[in-house]
Amino acid sequence: MNMHYTILFYETPEDFARRSDPERQQEYLAGWSHYVKALRESGIVVSGAGLDAPSTAASLRRHGGEMRVQDGPVTETKEQLGGFFVIDVPDLDAALEWAARCPNNAVEVRRNLPPMK
Amino acid sequence: MNVHHAVEQAARDSYGRLVAYLAARWHDIATVEDALSGAFVAALETWPRTGVPDKPEAWLLTAARRKLIDGARRARVQAKAEPALLAMAEEARRWSRSDEDFPDERLRMMFMCAHPDIDPSMHTPLMLQTVLGIDAARIASAFIVKPSTMGQRLSRAKAKIREERIRFEFPDESELPQRLGAVLEAVYAAYGSGWDDAAGADPRRKGLTGEAVYLGRLLVRFMPDEPEALGLLALMLHCEARLEARRNAAGSYVPLSEQDTALWSRVLIGEAERILSCAAQAGRIGRFQLEAAIQSVHAQRAYTGRTEWEEIALLYEGLVRIAPTISTHIGRAAAVAEARGAESGLALLEAIPAETIASYQPYWALAAHLFKRLRRDEDAHAAYSRAIGLCTDPSVRDFLQRQAGQQ
């Protein structure tokens, strides 16, 4: 029986910069478009999206009942979430195989919890 | 020689021998590995004071035996373990005093790791761990498996060996060919872990190729007349000979047909050729000899400047009859395309069932190449995209991107 796994793609500031740099944008996008195409044509994609750069993020945090909104992501790490795919594959090994094909250098795989009743 | 170096050397040379020796008598690989790692720690503590003993293996065996006694006491199985422990003590004493070499039972160990009762996907990891002492995390990375999962699978396999007393004995005549086949497959899988395809990518990426060649040499030492063991070693050595030619100065991937043959190792090619002709003397052809023969034809380009594609195509036709794997079918299609034209190659490629190649990168890379040659630009474009998207090696991805761009 197949399971849903989420592949989370982490990108460096450099990766995010390439997205909007006219000279490197095309190469960046080409790498992803081939990967996305291979995923989709293999018929395993449940859903997925690329995410805007972390600088566009807004985070909310409740402090003692008071909600504070701030600019930027929840955690300030060097690599930030740049996009994700939910895929439908038999097991973790298969999910890792797909993760290994992604064009960037840091990627995390997690099994999705079953939907809540 | 400094002590740490001496211990390391002993570890590499003796680890498999000691595991094999102990596992044959104790039937519990996990316990044996624990005892042995305890013995190596003891050696690191003791040898700097006492010097490295003349017979490090006998010393390590004695130390490991002590750990096993402690363990047996705790598990209250000492009475049952007593005869084996006594025999070990006697044997350790004998080896430390005689010129006799420590017994080498690694071949039995390899056969046990490839036992039909053990999940075939675990044959290679088990062999890498027990014969070479490679840790689960490194094995996991080589096969792209979660390390904790790999650890659990290894433990389960060892538990099965212990509980079901999977026999350590050498398989008898009737089951030997099948069991040997499994051992060869396991060694080849270790070699293949560093590759996208046997003719291609960078072995340094994951790097179990050196270990696989070591296992291959070990097999041949134990079975010098077995043609398929020789064939497998020849195959791996032919691939190893091209190590320096697979990347250009900029580190980019160079496909076999464009490699500078001046960079191929003549020494390794020569050794592979000698081994392959030894194998042929048995008059018993097999999958690995055929694969090695194909690589041997490729190697001739270093001397003649050309590749005899028709010869390679014929060898592949033999190979698909013995080993009809996807990779063999694709190799044949590539050879036929070179020998008899892109259309003939494409026809073979298109006969492969679609569901088997949906995510098989070499298929799409070859399809793209053949479409391009036939000027079917749209098909080529789509196939290149698919091949690039399925790549795990960035340098192969770059190579395909350049190929796609040259349309």
Coordinates of C-alpha atoms in Angstrom, one line a residue:
Chain A
M1 CA 0.0 0.0 0.0
N2 CA 1.4 3.4 -1.0
M3 CA 2.1 6.2 1.5
H4 CA 2.3 9.9 1.2
Y5 CA 5.7 11.4 1.8
T6 CA 6.7 15.1 1.7
I7 CA 10.0 16.1 0.1
L8 CA 11.1 19.5 1.5
F9 CA 13.7 21.4 -0.5
Y10 CA 16.0 23.7 1.4
E11 CA 17.8 26.4 -0.5
T12 CA 20.7 28.7 0.4
P13 CA 20.6 32.5 0.1
E14 CA 22.6 32.0 -3.1
D15 CA 19.9 29.7 -4.5
F16 CA 17.2 32.2 -3.7
A17 CA 19.3 34.9 -5.3
R18 CA 19.6 32.9 -8.5
R19 CA 15.9 32.9 -8.9
S20 CA 15.8 36.6 -9.7
D21 CA 19.3 37.1 -11.2
P22 CA 18.7 37.6 -14.9
E23 CA 22.0 35.8 -15.8
R24 CA 21.4 32.7 -13.7
Q25 CA 17.7 32.5 -13.5
Q26 CA 17.2 30.4 -16.6
E27 CA 19.7 27.8 -15.5
Y28 CA 18.1 27.7 -12.1
L29 CA 14.6 27.3 -13.5
A30 CA 15.7 24.7 -16.1
G31 CA 17.1 22.4 -13.4
W32 CA 13.8 22.5 -11.5
S33 CA 11.6 22.2 -14.5
H34 CA 13.2 18.9 -15.6
Y35 CA 12.9 17.5 -12.1
V36 CA 9.3 18.6 -11.8
K37 CA 8.5 17.1 -15.2
A38 CA 10.1 13.8 -14.3
L39 CA 8.1 13.7 -11.0
R40 CA 4.8 14.6 -12.7
E41 CA 5.2 12.2 -15.6
S42 CA 5.9 9.3 -13.2
G43 CA 2.4 9.9 -11.9
I44 CA 3.4 10.1 -8.2
V45 CA 2.7 13.8 -7.4
V46 CA -0.1 14.5 -5.0
S47 CA 0.7 18.2 -4.6
G48 CA 3.5 20.6 -4.4
A49 CA 4.6 24.2 -4.7
G50 CA 7.6 26.4 -4.9
L51 CA 7.8 29.1 -2.2
D52 CA 8.8 32.7 -2.4
A53 CA 12.0 33.8 -0.8
P54 CA 12.2 33.8 3.0
S55 CA 12.6 37.6 2.9
T56 CA 9.0 37.8 1.8
A57 CA 7.8 35.7 4.7
A58 CA 5.8 37.0 7.7
S59 CA 5.9 35.0 10.9
L60 CA 3.4 35.1 13.7
R61 CA 4.3 34.1 17.3
R62 CA 2.1 34.3 20.4
H63 CA 3.8 35.7 23.4
G64 CA 1.7 35.4 26.6
G65 CA -1.5 35.7 24.7
E66 CA -0.3 38.6 22.6
M67 CA 0.2 37.9 18.9
R68 CA 3.3 39.4 17.4
V69 CA 3.9 39.6 13.7
Q70 CA 7.4 39.9 12.4
D71 CA 9.2 40.0 9.0
G72 CA 11.0 36.9 8.0
P73 CA 10.8 33.1 8.6
V74 CA 10.2 31.4 11.9
T75 CA 13.7 30.1 12.2
E76 CA 16.7 32.1 10.9
T77 CA 18.9 29.3 9.5
K78 CA 21.3 29.5 6.5
E79 CA 19.1 27.1 4.5
Q80 CA 15.4 27.9 4.2
L81 CA 12.5 26.0 2.8
G82 CA 12.2 26.8 -0.9
G83 CA 9.5 24.4 -1.9
F84 CA 7.9 21.0 -1.4
F85 CA 6.3 18.1 -3.0
V86 CA 3.9 15.5 -1.6
I87 CA 4.4 12.2 -3.4
D88 CA 2.6 8.9 -3.3
V89 CA 5.2 6.0 -3.3
P90 CA 5.4 2.6 -1.8
D91 CA 8.0 3.3 0.9
L92 CA 10.6 5.6 2.3
D93 CA 13.3 4.1 0.1
A94 CA 11.4 5.2 -3.0
A95 CA 10.8 8.6 -1.5
L96 CA 14.6 9.0 -0.8
E97 CA 15.4 8.0 -4.4
W98 CA 13.2 10.8 -5.7
A99 CA 14.8 13.2 -3.2
A100 CA 18.2 12.3 -4.4
R101 CA 17.3 13.5 -7.9
C102 CA 16.5 17.0 -6.9
P103 CA 18.7 19.7 -8.4
N104 CA 19.6 21.5 -5.1
N105 CA 21.9 20.4 -2.3
A106 CA 19.7 20.0 0.8
V107 CA 16.5 18.1 0.9
E108 CA 14.5 16.5 3.7
V109 CA 12.0 13.6 3.5
R110 CA 9.2 13.0 5.9
R111 CA 6.3 10.6 5.9
N112 CA 2.9 12.3 6.1
L113 CA 0.7 11.4 9.0
P114 CA -2.6 9.7 7.9
P115 CA -5.4 12.3 7.5
M116 CA -7.3 13.2 10.7
K117 CA -10.7 11.5 11.1
Chain B
M1 CA 54.9 1.8 12.6
N2 CA 52.8 3.7 15.2
V3 CA 50.3 1.9 17.3
H4 CA 47.1 3.4 15.8
H5 CA 48.3 2.6 12.4
A6 CA 49.1 -1.0 13.5
V7 CA 45.6 -1.4 15.0
E8 CA 44.0 0.1 11.8
Q9 CA 46.0 -2.3 9.7
A10 CA 45.0 -5.3 11.9
A11 CA 41.4 -4.1 11.6
R12 CA 41.4 -4.0 7.9
D13 CA 43.2 -7.3 7.4
S14 CA 41.7 -9.2 10.3
Y15 CA 38.2 -7.9 10.7
G16 CA 36.5 -10.2 8.2
R17 CA 38.6 -13.2 9.2
L18 CA 37.8 -12.8 12.8
V19 CA 34.1 -12.2 12.3
A20 CA 33.9 -15.2 10.0
Y21 CA 35.8 -17.4 12.4
L22 CA 33.8 -16.3 15.4
A23 CA 30.4 -16.4 13.7
A24 CA 31.0 -19.9 12.5
R25 CA 31.3 -21.0 16.2
W26 CA 29.0 -18.6 17.9
H27 CA 26.1 -18.2 15.3
D28 CA 25.4 -14.7 16.5
I29 CA 27.0 -12.1 14.3
A30 CA 25.8 -9.0 16.3
T31 CA 27.3 -10.4 19.5
V32 CA 30.5 -11.4 17.7
E33 CA 30.8 -7.9 16.2
D34 CA 30.3 -6.3 19.7
A35 CA 32.9 -8.6 21.2
L36 CA 35.3 -7.8 18.4
S37 CA 34.9 -4.1 18.6
G38 CA 35.5 -4.4 22.4
A39 CA 38.7 -6.4 21.5
F40 CA 39.9 -3.6 19.1
V41 CA 39.3 -1.0 21.8
A42 CA 41.3 -3.2 24.3
A43 CA 44.1 -3.4 21.7
L44 CA 44.2 0.4 21.3
E45 CA 44.5 0.7 25.1
T46 CA 47.1 -2.1 25.6
W47 CA 49.3 -2.1 22.5
P48 CA 50.8 1.4 23.1
R49 CA 52.2 0.0 26.4
T50 CA 53.1 -3.6 25.4
G51 CA 53.9 -3.2 21.7
V52 CA 51.9 -4.8 18.9
P53 CA 51.9 -8.6 19.5
D54 CA 53.5 -11.0 16.9
K55 CA 50.1 -12.5 16.2
P56 CA 47.6 -9.7 16.4
E57 CA 44.7 -11.9 15.3
A58 CA 45.4 -14.5 18.1
W59 CA 45.6 -11.6 20.6
L60 CA 42.3 -10.1 19.3
L61 CA 40.6 -13.5 19.4
T62 CA 41.6 -14.0 23.0
A63 CA 40.3 -10.5 23.9
A64 CA 37.1 -11.1 22.0
R65 CA 36.6 -14.4 23.7
R66 CA 36.9 -12.7 27.1
K67 CA 34.1 -10.3 26.0
L68 CA 32.0 -13.3 24.8
I69 CA 32.5 -15.0 28.2
D70 CA 31.3 -11.8 30.0
G71 CA 28.3 -11.6 27.7
A72 CA 27.4 -15.3 28.1
R73 CA 27.6 -14.9 31.9
R74 CA 25.2 -11.9 31.8
A75 CA 22.8 -13.8 29.4
R76 CA 23.1 -16.9 31.6
V77 CA 24.0 -19.1 28.7
Q78 CA 27.5 -19.9 29.9
A79 CA 27.0 -23.6 30.2
K80 CA 25.7 -23.9 26.7
A81 CA 28.6 -21.7 25.4
E82 CA 31.3 -23.5 27.4
P83 CA 32.5 -26.0 24.7
A84 CA 32.8 -23.3 22.0
L85 CA 34.6 -21.0 24.4
L86 CA 37.0 -23.8 25.4
A87 CA 37.7 -24.7 21.8
M88 CA 38.4 -21.0 21.0
A89 CA 40.9 -20.7 23.9
E90 CA 42.7 -23.8 22.7
E91 CA 42.9 -22.6 19.1
A92 CA 44.0 -19.1 20.1
R93 CA 46.8 -20.6 22.1
R94 CA 47.8 -22.8 19.2
W95 CA 47.9 -19.9 16.7
S96 CA 49.9 -17.6 18.9
R97 CA 52.6 -20.3 19.1
S98 CA 52.7 -21.7 15.6
D99 CA 53.6 -20.4 12.2
E100 CA 50.2 -21.4 11.0
D101 CA 48.1 -18.6 9.5
F102 CA 44.8 -17.6 11.1
P103 CA 42.0 -19.5 9.3
D104 CA 40.3 -17.6 6.6
E105 CA 36.6 -18.4 6.5
R106 CA 35.5 -15.3 4.7
L107 CA 34.2 -17.2 1.7
R108 CA 31.8 -19.1 3.9
M109 CA 30.8 -15.8 5.5
M110 CA 30.1 -14.4 2.0
F111 CA 27.9 -17.4 1.1
M112 CA 26.1 -17.1 4.4
C113 CA 25.4 -13.4 3.7
A114 CA 23.9 -14.3 0.3
H115 CA 21.8 -17.2 1.8
P116 CA 18.4 -17.6 0.1
D117 CA 16.6 -17.2 3.4
I118 CA 18.0 -13.7 3.7
D119 CA 16.2 -10.8 1.9
P120 CA 18.2 -10.4 -1.3
S121 CA 18.3 -6.6 -0.9
M122 CA 20.3 -7.2 2.3
H123 CA 22.9 -9.6 0.8
T124 CA 25.2 -6.7 -0.1
P125 CA 24.9 -4.6 3.1
L126 CA 25.4 -7.7 5.2
M127 CA 28.5 -8.7 3.3
L128 CA 30.0 -5.2 3.5
Q129 CA 29.5 -5.0 7.2
T130 CA 30.6 -8.5 8.2
V131 CA 33.5 -9.0 5.8
L132 CA 34.8 -5.5 5.7
G133 CA 33.5 -3.9 8.9
I134 CA 31.9 -1.0 7.0
D135 CA 29.4 0.9 9.3
A136 CA 25.7 1.0 8.6
A137 CA 25.7 4.8 8.0
R138 CA 28.1 4.5 5.1
I139 CA 26.3 1.6 3.6
A140 CA 23.0 3.5 4.0
S141 CA 24.4 6.5 2.1
A142 CA 25.8 4.3 -0.7
F143 CA 22.3 2.8 -1.3
I144 CA 20.3 6.0 -0.4
V145 CA 18.5 4.4 2.6
K146 CA 17.7 6.0 5.9
P147 CA 20.7 5.1 8.2
S148 CA 18.5 4.0 11.1
T149 CA 16.4 1.9 8.7
M150 CA 19.6 0.3 7.4
G151 CA 20.7 -0.4 10.9
Q152 CA 17.4 -2.1 11.7
R153 CA 17.5 -4.2 8.5
L154 CA 21.0 -5.4 9.3
S155 CA 20.0 -6.3 12.9
R156 CA 17.0 -8.2 11.6
A157 CA 19.1 -10.1 9.1
K158 CA 21.6 -11.0 11.9
A159 CA 18.7 -12.1 14.2
K160 CA 17.4 -14.4 11.4
I161 CA 20.8 -16.0 11.1
R162 CA 21.0 -16.5 14.8
E163 CA 17.4 -17.7 15.3
E164 CA 17.1 -19.9 12.3
R165 CA 20.7 -21.1 12.6
I166 CA 21.2 -20.4 8.9
R167 CA 23.9 -22.9 8.1
F168 CA 27.4 -21.6 7.9
E169 CA 28.4 -24.6 5.9
F170 CA 29.5 -24.3 2.3
P171 CA 26.6 -25.0 -0.1
D172 CA 26.8 -28.5 -1.7
E173 CA 27.4 -29.1 -5.4
S174 CA 23.7 -29.0 -6.4
E175 CA 23.0 -25.6 -4.9
L176 CA 26.4 -24.0 -5.6
P177 CA 25.7 -22.3 -8.9
Q178 CA 22.6 -20.5 -7.5
R179 CA 24.3 -19.5 -4.3
L180 CA 27.5 -18.4 -6.1
G181 CA 25.2 -16.3 -8.4
A182 CA 23.8 -14.5 -5.3
V183 CA 27.3 -13.8 -3.9
L184 CA 28.4 -12.4 -7.3
E185 CA 25.3 -10.3 -7.6
A186 CA 25.9 -8.9 -4.1
V187 CA 29.5 -7.9 -4.9
Y188 CA 28.5 -6.3 -8.1
A189 CA 25.7 -4.4 -6.3
A190 CA 28.4 -3.0 -4.0
Y191 CA 30.4 -1.9 -7.1
G192 CA 27.3 -0.5 -8.8
S193 CA 26.4 1.6 -5.7
G194 CA 28.9 4.1 -6.9
W195 CA 27.6 4.3 -10.5
D196 CA 24.5 5.3 -12.4
D197 CA 25.4 2.8 -15.0
A198 CA 28.4 0.5 -15.4
A199 CA 29.9 2.5 -18.2
G200 CA 29.4 5.9 -16.7
A201 CA 29.3 8.1 -13.7
D202 CA 31.8 9.1 -11.0
P203 CA 32.7 6.3 -8.6
R204 CA 34.1 8.7 -6.1
R205 CA 30.6 10.0 -5.5
K206 CA 29.7 7.2 -3.2
G207 CA 32.8 5.1 -3.3
L208 CA 32.1 1.5 -2.5
T209 CA 33.8 0.5 -5.7
G210 CA 37.2 -0.1 -4.0
E211 CA 35.6 -2.3 -1.4
A212 CA 33.8 -4.3 -4.1
V213 CA 37.0 -4.9 -6.0
Y214 CA 38.5 -6.1 -2.7
L215 CA 35.7 -8.6 -2.3
G216 CA 36.0 -9.6 -6.0
R217 CA 39.7 -10.3 -5.5
L218 CA 38.9 -12.3 -2.3
L219 CA 36.4 -14.4 -4.2
V220 CA 38.9 -15.2 -6.9
R221 CA 41.6 -16.1 -4.3
F222 CA 39.2 -18.7 -2.8
M223 CA 37.7 -19.9 -6.2
P224 CA 40.5 -19.4 -8.7
D225 CA 38.9 -21.6 -11.3
E226 CA 35.3 -20.3 -11.1
P227 CA 34.8 -18.5 -14.4
E228 CA 32.0 -16.2 -13.3
A229 CA 34.0 -15.0 -10.2
L230 CA 36.9 -14.3 -12.7
G231 CA 34.4 -12.6 -15.1
L232 CA 33.1 -10.3 -12.4
L233 CA 36.6 -9.3 -11.3
A234 CA 37.6 -8.6 -14.9
L235 CA 34.5 -6.5 -15.4
M236 CA 35.2 -4.4 -12.4
L237 CA 38.8 -3.9 -13.3
H238 CA 37.9 -2.8 -16.8
C239 CA 35.7 -0.2 -15.3
E240 CA 38.3 0.8 -12.8
A241 CA 40.9 1.3 -15.6
R242 CA 38.8 4.2 -16.8
L243 CA 38.7 6.0 -13.5
E244 CA 40.9 9.0 -14.5
A245 CA 39.1 9.4 -17.9
R246 CA 35.6 9.8 -16.6
R247 CA 36.1 13.4 -15.7
N248 CA 37.8 16.2 -17.6
A249 CA 40.1 18.8 -16.0
A250 CA 37.1 20.9 -15.1
G251 CA 35.5 17.9 -13.3
S252 CA 32.8 17.4 -15.9
Y253 CA 31.4 14.0 -16.8
V254 CA 32.9 12.5 -20.0
P255 CA 30.9 9.6 -21.6
L256 CA 32.8 6.4 -22.5
S257 CA 32.8 7.0 -26.2
E258 CA 34.5 10.4 -25.7
Q259 CA 37.0 9.4 -23.1
D260 CA 40.7 10.0 -23.8
T261 CA 42.1 6.5 -23.9
A262 CA 45.5 7.8 -23.0
L263 CA 44.1 8.2 -19.5
W264 CA 43.0 4.6 -19.3
S265 CA 45.1 2.4 -17.0
R266 CA 47.0 -0.1 -19.3
V267 CA 48.0 -2.0 -16.1
L268 CA 44.4 -2.6 -15.1
I269 CA 43.3 -3.4 -18.6
G270 CA 46.1 -5.9 -18.9
E271 CA 45.1 -7.5 -15.6
A272 CA 41.4 -7.6 -16.6
E273 CA 42.3 -9.2 -19.9
R274 CA 44.4 -11.9 -18.3
I275 CA 41.7 -12.7 -15.8
L276 CA 39.0 -12.9 -18.5
S277 CA 41.1 -15.3 -20.7
C278 CA 41.6 -17.5 -17.6
A279 CA 37.8 -17.5 -17.2
A280 CA 37.3 -18.5 -20.8
Q281 CA 39.4 -21.7 -20.3
A282 CA 36.6 -23.2 -18.2
G283 CA 34.3 -23.1 -21.3
R284 CA 31.3 -22.1 -19.2
I285 CA 30.0 -18.7 -20.3
G286 CA 28.0 -16.6 -18.0
R287 CA 26.6 -13.1 -17.4
F288 CA 29.6 -11.6 -15.8
Q289 CA 32.0 -13.0 -18.4
L290 CA 29.8 -11.5 -21.2
E291 CA 29.7 -8.1 -19.4
A292 CA 33.4 -8.2 -19.0
A293 CA 33.8 -9.2 -22.7
I294 CA 31.8 -6.1 -23.7
Q295 CA 34.1 -3.9 -21.6
S296 CA 37.0 -5.7 -23.2
V297 CA 35.9 -4.7 -26.6
H298 CA 35.5 -1.1 -25.5
A299 CA 39.1 -1.3 -24.0
Q300 CA 40.5 -2.3 -27.4
R301 CA 39.9 1.3 -28.5
A302 CA 43.0 2.2 -26.5
Y303 CA 45.0 0.2 -29.0
T304 CA 43.1 0.3 -32.3
G305 CA 41.4 3.7 -32.0
R306 CA 38.0 2.3 -32.9
T307 CA 35.1 0.5 -31.2
E308 CA 33.8 -2.6 -32.8
W309 CA 30.1 -1.9 -32.2
E310 CA 28.8 -4.9 -34.1
E311 CA 30.8 -7.2 -31.8
I312 CA 29.4 -5.4 -28.8
A313 CA 25.9 -5.7 -30.2
L314 CA 26.4 -9.5 -30.6
L315 CA 27.7 -9.9 -27.0
Y316 CA 24.6 -8.0 -25.8
E317 CA 22.4 -10.3 -27.7
G318 CA 23.9 -13.2 -25.7
L319 CA 23.6 -11.2 -22.5
V320 CA 19.9 -10.4 -22.9
R321 CA 19.2 -14.1 -23.2
I322 CA 21.1 -14.9 -19.9
A323 CA 20.3 -11.7 -18.0
P324 CA 17.3 -9.9 -19.4
T325 CA 17.5 -6.9 -17.1
I326 CA 16.4 -3.4 -18.1
S327 CA 20.0 -2.2 -18.1
T328 CA 21.0 -5.1 -20.4
H329 CA 18.2 -4.2 -22.8
I330 CA 19.3 -0.6 -22.9
G331 CA 22.9 -1.5 -23.4
R332 CA 21.9 -3.7 -26.3
A333 CA 19.8 -0.9 -27.9
A334 CA 22.7 1.5 -27.5
A335 CA 25.1 -0.9 -29.2
V336 CA 22.7 -1.8 -32.0
A337 CA 22.1 1.9 -32.6
E338 CA 25.9 2.4 -33.1
A339 CA 26.3 -0.7 -35.2
R340 CA 23.2 -0.7 -37.4
G341 CA 21.8 2.8 -37.1
A342 CA 19.7 4.9 -34.7
E343 CA 16.4 3.5 -36.0
S344 CA 17.3 -0.1 -35.2
G345 CA 18.3 1.0 -31.7
L346 CA 15.2 3.0 -31.1
A347 CA 13.0 0.1 -32.2
L348 CA 14.6 -2.1 -29.5
L349 CA 14.2 0.7 -27.0
E350 CA 10.5 1.2 -27.8
A351 CA 9.9 -2.5 -27.3
I352 CA 10.7 -2.2 -23.6
P353 CA 7.4 -2.1 -21.6
A354 CA 6.7 1.5 -20.6
E355 CA 6.0 0.8 -16.9
T356 CA 9.5 -0.6 -16.3
I357 CA 11.2 2.6 -17.5
A358 CA 9.1 5.4 -16.1
S359 CA 11.8 6.4 -13.7
Y360 CA 14.8 4.7 -15.2
Q361 CA 17.3 7.4 -16.2
P362 CA 19.5 5.5 -18.7
Y363 CA 16.5 4.7 -20.8
W364 CA 15.6 8.4 -21.2
A365 CA 19.2 9.4 -21.8
L366 CA 19.6 6.9 -24.6
A367 CA 16.2 7.7 -26.1
A368 CA 17.1 11.4 -26.1
H369 CA 20.4 10.7 -27.9
L370 CA 18.7 8.6 -30.6
F371 CA 15.8 11.0 -31.2
K372 CA 18.4 13.7 -31.6
R373 CA 20.3 11.7 -34.1
L374 CA 17.1 11.1 -36.0
R375 CA 16.3 14.8 -35.9
R376 CA 13.0 14.2 -34.0
D377 CA 13.6 17.4 -32.1
E378 CA 10.4 17.5 -30.1
D379 CA 10.8 13.9 -28.9
A380 CA 14.5 14.5 -28.2
H381 CA 13.6 17.6 -26.2
A382 CA 11.1 15.8 -24.0
A383 CA 13.4 12.8 -23.5
Y384 CA 16.3 15.0 -22.5
S385 CA 14.1 16.8 -20.0
R386 CA 13.0 13.5 -18.5
A387 CA 16.6 12.1 -18.3
I388 CA 17.9 15.3 -16.7
G389 CA 15.0 15.3 -14.2
L390 CA 15.8 11.7 -13.2
C391 CA 19.6 12.3 -12.7
T392 CA 21.1 12.0 -9.3
D393 CA 24.6 13.1 -10.4
P394 CA 25.0 16.8 -11.0
S395 CA 27.9 16.3 -13.5
V396 CA 25.8 13.9 -15.6
R397 CA 22.9 16.4 -15.4
D398 CA 25.2 19.1 -16.7
F399 CA 26.4 16.9 -19.5
L400 CA 22.9 16.1 -20.6
Q401 CA 21.9 19.7 -20.4
R402 CA 24.8 20.6 -22.8
Q403 CA 23.7 17.7 -25.1
A404 CA 20.1 19.0 -25.1
G405 CA 21.3 22.5 -25.8
Q406 CA 23.2 21.4 -29.0
Q407 CA 20.0 20.4 -30.8

